[in-house]
Coordinates of C-alpha atoms and ligand atoms in Angstrom, one line a residue:
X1 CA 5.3 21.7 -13.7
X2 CA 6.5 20.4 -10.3
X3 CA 3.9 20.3 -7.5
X4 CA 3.9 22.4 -4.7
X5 CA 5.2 21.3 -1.4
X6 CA 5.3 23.5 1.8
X7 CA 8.9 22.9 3.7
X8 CA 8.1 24.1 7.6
X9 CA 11.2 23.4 9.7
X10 CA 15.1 24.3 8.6
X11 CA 16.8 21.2 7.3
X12 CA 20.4 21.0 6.0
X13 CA 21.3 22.2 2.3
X14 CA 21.8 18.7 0.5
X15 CA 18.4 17.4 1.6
X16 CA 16.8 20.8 0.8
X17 CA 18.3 20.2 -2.7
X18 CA 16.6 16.8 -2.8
X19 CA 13.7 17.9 -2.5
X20 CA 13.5 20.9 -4.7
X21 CA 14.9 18.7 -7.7
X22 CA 11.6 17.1 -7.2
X23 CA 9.0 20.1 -5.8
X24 CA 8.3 23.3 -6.4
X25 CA 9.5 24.1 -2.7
X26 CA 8.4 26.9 -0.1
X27 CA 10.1 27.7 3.0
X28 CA 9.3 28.3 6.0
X29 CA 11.7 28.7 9.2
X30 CA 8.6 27.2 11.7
X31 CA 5.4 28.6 11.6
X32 CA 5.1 31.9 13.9
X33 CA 3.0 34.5 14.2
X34 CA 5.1 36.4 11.9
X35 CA 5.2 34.2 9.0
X36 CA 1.3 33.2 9.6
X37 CA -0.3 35.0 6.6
X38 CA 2.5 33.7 4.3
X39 CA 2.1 30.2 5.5
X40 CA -1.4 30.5 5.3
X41 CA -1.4 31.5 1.6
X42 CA 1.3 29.1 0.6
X43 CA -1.0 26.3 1.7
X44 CA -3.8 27.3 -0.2
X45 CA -1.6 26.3 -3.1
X46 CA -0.2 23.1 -1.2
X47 CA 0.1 19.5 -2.7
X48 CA 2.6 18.3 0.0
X49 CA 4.1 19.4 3.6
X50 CA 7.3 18.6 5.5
X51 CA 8.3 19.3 8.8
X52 CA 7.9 19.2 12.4
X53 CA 7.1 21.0 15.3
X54 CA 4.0 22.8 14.2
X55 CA 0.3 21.9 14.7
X56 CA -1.1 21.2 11.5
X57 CA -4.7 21.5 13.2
X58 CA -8.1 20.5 10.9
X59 CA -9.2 24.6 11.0
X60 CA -5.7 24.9 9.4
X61 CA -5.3 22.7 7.1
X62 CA -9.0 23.5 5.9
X63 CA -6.9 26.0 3.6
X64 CA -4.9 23.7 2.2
X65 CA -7.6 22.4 -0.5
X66 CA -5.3 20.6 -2.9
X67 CA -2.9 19.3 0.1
X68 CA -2.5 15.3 -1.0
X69 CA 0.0 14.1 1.7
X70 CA 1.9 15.2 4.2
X71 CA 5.1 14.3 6.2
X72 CA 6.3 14.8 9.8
X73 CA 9.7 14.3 10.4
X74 CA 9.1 12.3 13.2
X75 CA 7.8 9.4 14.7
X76 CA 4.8 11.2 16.4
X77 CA 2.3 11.9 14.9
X78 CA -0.4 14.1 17.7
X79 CA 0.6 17.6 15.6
X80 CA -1.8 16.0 12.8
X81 CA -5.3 14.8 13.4
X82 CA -5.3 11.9 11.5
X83 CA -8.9 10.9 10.9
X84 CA -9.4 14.5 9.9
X85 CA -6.7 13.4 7.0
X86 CA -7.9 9.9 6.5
X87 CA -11.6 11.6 5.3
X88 CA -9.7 13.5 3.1
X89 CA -7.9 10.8 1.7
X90 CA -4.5 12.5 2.9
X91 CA -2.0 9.8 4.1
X92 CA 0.3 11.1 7.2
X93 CA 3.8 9.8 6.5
X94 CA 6.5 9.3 9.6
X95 CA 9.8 8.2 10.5
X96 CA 9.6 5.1 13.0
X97 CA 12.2 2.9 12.7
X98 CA 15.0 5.1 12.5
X99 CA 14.9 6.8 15.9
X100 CA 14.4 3.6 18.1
X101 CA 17.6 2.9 19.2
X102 CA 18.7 6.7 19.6
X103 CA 15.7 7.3 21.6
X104 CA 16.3 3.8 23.8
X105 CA 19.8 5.8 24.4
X106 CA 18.1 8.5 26.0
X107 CA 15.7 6.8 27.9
X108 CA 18.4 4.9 29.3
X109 CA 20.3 8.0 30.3
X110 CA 17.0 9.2 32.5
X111 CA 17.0 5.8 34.0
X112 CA 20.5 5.9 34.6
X113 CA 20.7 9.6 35.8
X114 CA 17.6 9.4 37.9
X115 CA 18.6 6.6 39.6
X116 CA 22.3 7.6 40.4
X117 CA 21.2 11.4 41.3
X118 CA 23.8 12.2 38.2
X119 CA 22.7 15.6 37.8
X120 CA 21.8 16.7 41.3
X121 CA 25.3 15.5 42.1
X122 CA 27.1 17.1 39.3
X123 CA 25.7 20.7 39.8
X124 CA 26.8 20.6 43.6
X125 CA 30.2 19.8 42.3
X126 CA 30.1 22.1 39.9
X127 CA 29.0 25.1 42.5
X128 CA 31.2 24.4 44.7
X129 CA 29.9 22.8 47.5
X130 CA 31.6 18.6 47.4
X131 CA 33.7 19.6 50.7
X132 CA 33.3 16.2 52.4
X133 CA 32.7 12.2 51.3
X134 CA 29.2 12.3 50.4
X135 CA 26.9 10.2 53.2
X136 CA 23.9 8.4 52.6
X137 CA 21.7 11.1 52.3
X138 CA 23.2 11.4 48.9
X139 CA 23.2 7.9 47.7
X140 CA 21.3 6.6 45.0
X141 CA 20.1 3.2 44.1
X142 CA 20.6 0.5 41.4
X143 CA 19.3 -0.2 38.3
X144 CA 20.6 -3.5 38.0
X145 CA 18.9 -6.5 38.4
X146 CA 15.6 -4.0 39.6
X147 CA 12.1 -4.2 37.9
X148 CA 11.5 -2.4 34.1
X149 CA 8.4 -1.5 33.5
X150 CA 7.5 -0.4 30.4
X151 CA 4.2 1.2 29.5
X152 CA 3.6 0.9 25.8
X153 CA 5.8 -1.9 24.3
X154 CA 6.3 -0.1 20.5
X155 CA 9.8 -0.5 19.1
X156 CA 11.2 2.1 21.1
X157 CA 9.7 0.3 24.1
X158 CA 11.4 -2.7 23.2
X159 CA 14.8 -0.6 22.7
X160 CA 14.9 0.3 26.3
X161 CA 14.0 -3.3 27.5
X162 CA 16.5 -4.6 25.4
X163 CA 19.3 -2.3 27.2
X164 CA 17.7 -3.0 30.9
X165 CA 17.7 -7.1 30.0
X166 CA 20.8 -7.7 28.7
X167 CA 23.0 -4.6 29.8
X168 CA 21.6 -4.6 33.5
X169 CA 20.2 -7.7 34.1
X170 CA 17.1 -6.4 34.6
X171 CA 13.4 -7.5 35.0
X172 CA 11.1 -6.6 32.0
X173 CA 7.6 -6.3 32.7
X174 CA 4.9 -4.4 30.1
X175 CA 1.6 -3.4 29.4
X176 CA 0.3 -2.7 26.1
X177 CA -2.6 -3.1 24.0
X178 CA -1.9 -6.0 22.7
X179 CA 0.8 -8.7 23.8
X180 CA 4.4 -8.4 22.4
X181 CA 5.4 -12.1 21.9
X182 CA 8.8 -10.7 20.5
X183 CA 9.7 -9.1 23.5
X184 CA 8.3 -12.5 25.4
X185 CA 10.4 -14.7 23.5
X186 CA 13.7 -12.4 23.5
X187 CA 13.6 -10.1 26.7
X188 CA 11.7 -12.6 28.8
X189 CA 9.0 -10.3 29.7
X190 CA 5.7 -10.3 31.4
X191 CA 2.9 -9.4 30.1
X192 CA 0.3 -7.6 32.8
X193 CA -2.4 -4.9 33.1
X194 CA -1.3 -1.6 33.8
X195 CA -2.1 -1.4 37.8
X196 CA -0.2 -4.3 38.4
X197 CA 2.9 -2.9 36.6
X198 CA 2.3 0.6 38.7
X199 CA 2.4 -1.5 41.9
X200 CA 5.4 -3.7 40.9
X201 CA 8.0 -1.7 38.9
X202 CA 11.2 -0.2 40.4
X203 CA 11.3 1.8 37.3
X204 CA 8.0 2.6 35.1
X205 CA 8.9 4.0 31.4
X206 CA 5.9 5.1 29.3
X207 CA 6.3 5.2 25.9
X208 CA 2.7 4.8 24.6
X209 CA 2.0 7.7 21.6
X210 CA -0.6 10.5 22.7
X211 CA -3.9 9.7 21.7
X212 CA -7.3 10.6 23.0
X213 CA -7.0 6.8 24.9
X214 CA -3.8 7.7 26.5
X215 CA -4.0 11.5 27.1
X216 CA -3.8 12.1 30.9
X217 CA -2.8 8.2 31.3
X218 CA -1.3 8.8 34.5
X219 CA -2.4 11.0 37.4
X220 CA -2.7 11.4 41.0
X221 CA -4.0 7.7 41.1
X222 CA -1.4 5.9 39.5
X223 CA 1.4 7.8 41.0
X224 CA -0.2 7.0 44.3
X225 CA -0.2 3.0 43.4
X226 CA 4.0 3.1 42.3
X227 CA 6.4 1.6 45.1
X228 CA 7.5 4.8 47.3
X229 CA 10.9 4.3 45.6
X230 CA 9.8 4.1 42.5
X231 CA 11.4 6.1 39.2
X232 CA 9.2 7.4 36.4
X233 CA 10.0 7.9 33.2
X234 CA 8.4 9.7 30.6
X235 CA 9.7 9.7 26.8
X236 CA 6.4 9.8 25.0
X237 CA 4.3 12.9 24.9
X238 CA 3.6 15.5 28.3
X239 CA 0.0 15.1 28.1
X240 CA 0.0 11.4 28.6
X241 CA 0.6 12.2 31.8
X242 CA -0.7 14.4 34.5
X243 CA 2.0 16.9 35.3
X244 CA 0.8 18.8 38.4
X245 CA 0.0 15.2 39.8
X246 CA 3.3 14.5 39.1
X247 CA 4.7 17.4 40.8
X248 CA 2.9 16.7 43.8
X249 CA 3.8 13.2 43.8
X250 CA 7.7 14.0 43.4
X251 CA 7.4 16.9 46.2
X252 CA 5.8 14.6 48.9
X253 CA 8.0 12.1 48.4
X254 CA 4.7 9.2 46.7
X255 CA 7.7 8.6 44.4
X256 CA 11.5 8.7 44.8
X257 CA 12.3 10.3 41.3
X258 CA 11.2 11.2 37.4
X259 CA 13.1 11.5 34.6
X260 CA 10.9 13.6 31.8
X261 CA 11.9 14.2 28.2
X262 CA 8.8 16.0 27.2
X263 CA 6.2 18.4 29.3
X264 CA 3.1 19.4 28.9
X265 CA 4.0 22.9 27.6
X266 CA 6.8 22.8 25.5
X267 CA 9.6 24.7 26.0
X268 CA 9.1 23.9 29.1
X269 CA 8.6 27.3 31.0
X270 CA 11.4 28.3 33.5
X271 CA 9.6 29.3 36.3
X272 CA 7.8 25.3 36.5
X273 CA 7.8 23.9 39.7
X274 CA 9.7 20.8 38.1
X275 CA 12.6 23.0 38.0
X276 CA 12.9 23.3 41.4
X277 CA 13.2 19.8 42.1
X278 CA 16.1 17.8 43.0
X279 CA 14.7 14.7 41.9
X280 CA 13.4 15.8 38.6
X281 CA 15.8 14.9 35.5
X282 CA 14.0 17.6 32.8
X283 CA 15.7 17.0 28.9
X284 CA 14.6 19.7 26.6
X285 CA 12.7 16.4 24.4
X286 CA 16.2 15.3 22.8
X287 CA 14.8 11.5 22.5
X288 CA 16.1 11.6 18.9
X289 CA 18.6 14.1 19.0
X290 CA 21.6 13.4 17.7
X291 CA 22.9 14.3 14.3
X292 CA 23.1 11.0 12.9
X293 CA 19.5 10.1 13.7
X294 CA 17.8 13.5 13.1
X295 CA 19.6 13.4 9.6
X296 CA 18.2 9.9 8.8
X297 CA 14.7 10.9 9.8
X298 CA 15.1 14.1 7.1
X299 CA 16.1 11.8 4.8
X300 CA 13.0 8.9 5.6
X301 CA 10.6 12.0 6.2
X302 CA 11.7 13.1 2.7
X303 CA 11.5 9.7 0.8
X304 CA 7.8 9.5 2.4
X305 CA 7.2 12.7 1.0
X306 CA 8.1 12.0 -2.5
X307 CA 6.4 8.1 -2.8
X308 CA 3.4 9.4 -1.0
X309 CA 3.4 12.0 -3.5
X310 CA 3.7 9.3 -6.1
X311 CA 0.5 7.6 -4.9
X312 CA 3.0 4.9 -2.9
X313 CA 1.8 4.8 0.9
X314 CA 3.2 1.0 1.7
X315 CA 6.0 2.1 3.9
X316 CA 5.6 4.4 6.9
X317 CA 2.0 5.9 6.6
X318 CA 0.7 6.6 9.7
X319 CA -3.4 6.6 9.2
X320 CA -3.2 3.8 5.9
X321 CA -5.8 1.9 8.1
X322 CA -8.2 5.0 8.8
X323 CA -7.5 6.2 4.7
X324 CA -8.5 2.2 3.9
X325 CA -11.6 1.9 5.7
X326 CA -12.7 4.9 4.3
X327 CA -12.4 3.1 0.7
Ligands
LIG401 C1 9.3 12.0 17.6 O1 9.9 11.7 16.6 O2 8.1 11.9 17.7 C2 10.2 12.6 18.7 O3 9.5 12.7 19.9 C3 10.6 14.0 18.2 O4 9.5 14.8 18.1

């Protein structure tokens, strides 16, 4: 009989058939409060779960008492709590790898569109109102040759370096828990505590995951030590930083710009205060979206699934350490 696996987000029909030649599949567009009960009693029966997009919190998965692994299809992993998983000898399976340079791509695009004002710009085109050469006021600033700061070197991290050092000839400076000798050695970058790299950055990219360390990373007091024409960047998770700090910080003018691919609330709600802001770039968190790269982390999501599964958890387990210790 082929186990029972709990699919939670809409993937396309040839990887759907991969995966129910090797489960005994159930389907679930998201998890809603429509679809609740049905989810709910489909995971009492669960050996395995794929998806994304859904908090797979402890009370939940408390009623999932044969679940043996699971898989996000994605790099993050905050929707899981992973010690809760690792006592329960559940490994969490993810996609890194796969996403870094796609991701990079879009952090580079908030650099780039922050910094040249692309989208404030475009929209006054757009409606109408380019009716003379546009003056200083207007101008932006460079991203060449200025100071990268990157808060949380991870592969992604080292992605966007990469772009800044050799495409724009740019400074790399980082802070991370432990030292990066790869991107020393390649990228020429500085190693430094966090304050310093607030003080000293033109542009500040954090990329660190969401943890209980990092939540709320950066507030009123770190936005207060950037350069006034600083440009923040945010690709990792809303909660690592402090959004209403933010807000403040981009309306009084502490920082010159920010360039956000995920919120605190997501969807971001329209009536934010960030939407009102020229100087706020908001992406509706696209780091990994495009179709090439959202189809390889089905695939690598899906693969996890079926040699964690299989009692394989050498590639891509996200709490192996926590699982380990607990022997
Ligand atoms: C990831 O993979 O974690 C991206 O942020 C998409 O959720």
């Amino acid at each position: 009989m082929k186990r029972k696996v709990i699919l939670y987000k809409e993937i396309p029909e040839h990887e759907r058939q991969r995966l129910e030649a090797e489960f005994d599949v159930t389907f679930f567009n998201g998890v809603n409060e429509k679809n609740q009960d049905a989810f709910l009693a489909a995971l009492s029966q669960a050996e395995g779960l794929i998806g994304s997009s859904a908090d797979m919190t402890p009370e939940r998965l408390d009623l999932a008492p044969k679940l043996k692994a699971a898989s996000t299809i994605s790099v993050g992993t905050d929707q899981y709590d992973l010690s809760y998983l690792a006592k329960r000898n559940i490994p969490l399976m993810h996609t890194p790898g796969v996403l870094d340079e796609t991701t990079a791509d879009t952090l580079f695009t908030l650099i780039m569109c922050t910094a040249r004002r692309a989208v404030e710009l475009s929209n006054m085109v757009r409606e109408g109102k380019w009716n003379k050469h546009i003056g200083e006021d207007l101008y932006g600033t460079d991203v060449h040759g200025k100071t990268l700061g990157i808060i949380g070197m991870g592969r992604i991290g080292y992605a966007i370096a990469k772009r800044g050092y050799f495409g724009f000839n740019m400074k790399i400076q980082y802070s991370n828990r432990s030292r990066k000798l790869d991107a020393e050695q390649d990228l020429n970058a500085t190693y430094m505590d966090m304050e310093e790299l607030l003080k000293t950055s033109d542009f500040i990219c954090v990329m660190t995951p969401l943890t209980a360390e990092t939540e709320r990373l950066i507030g009123a007091k770190e936005f207060a030590m950037m350069k006034k024409d600083a440009i923040f960047i945010n690709g990792s998770r809303g909660k690592v930083i402090d959004e209403a700090a933010l807000i403040d910080a981009l309306s009084n003018g502490t920082i010159r710009a920010a360039g956000l691919d995920v919120f605190e609330v997501e969807p971001l709600p329209g009536d934010s205060p960030l939407c009102k802001l020229d100087n706020a770039v908001l992406f509706p968190h696209i780091g990994s979206a495009t179709s090439e790269t959202r189809l390889a982390m089905i695939s690598c999501a899906i693969d996890n699934l079926i040699n964690a599964l299989n009692g394989d958890i050498s590639k891509n387990c996200a709490n192996k350490h926590l699982i380990n210790k607990n022997g």
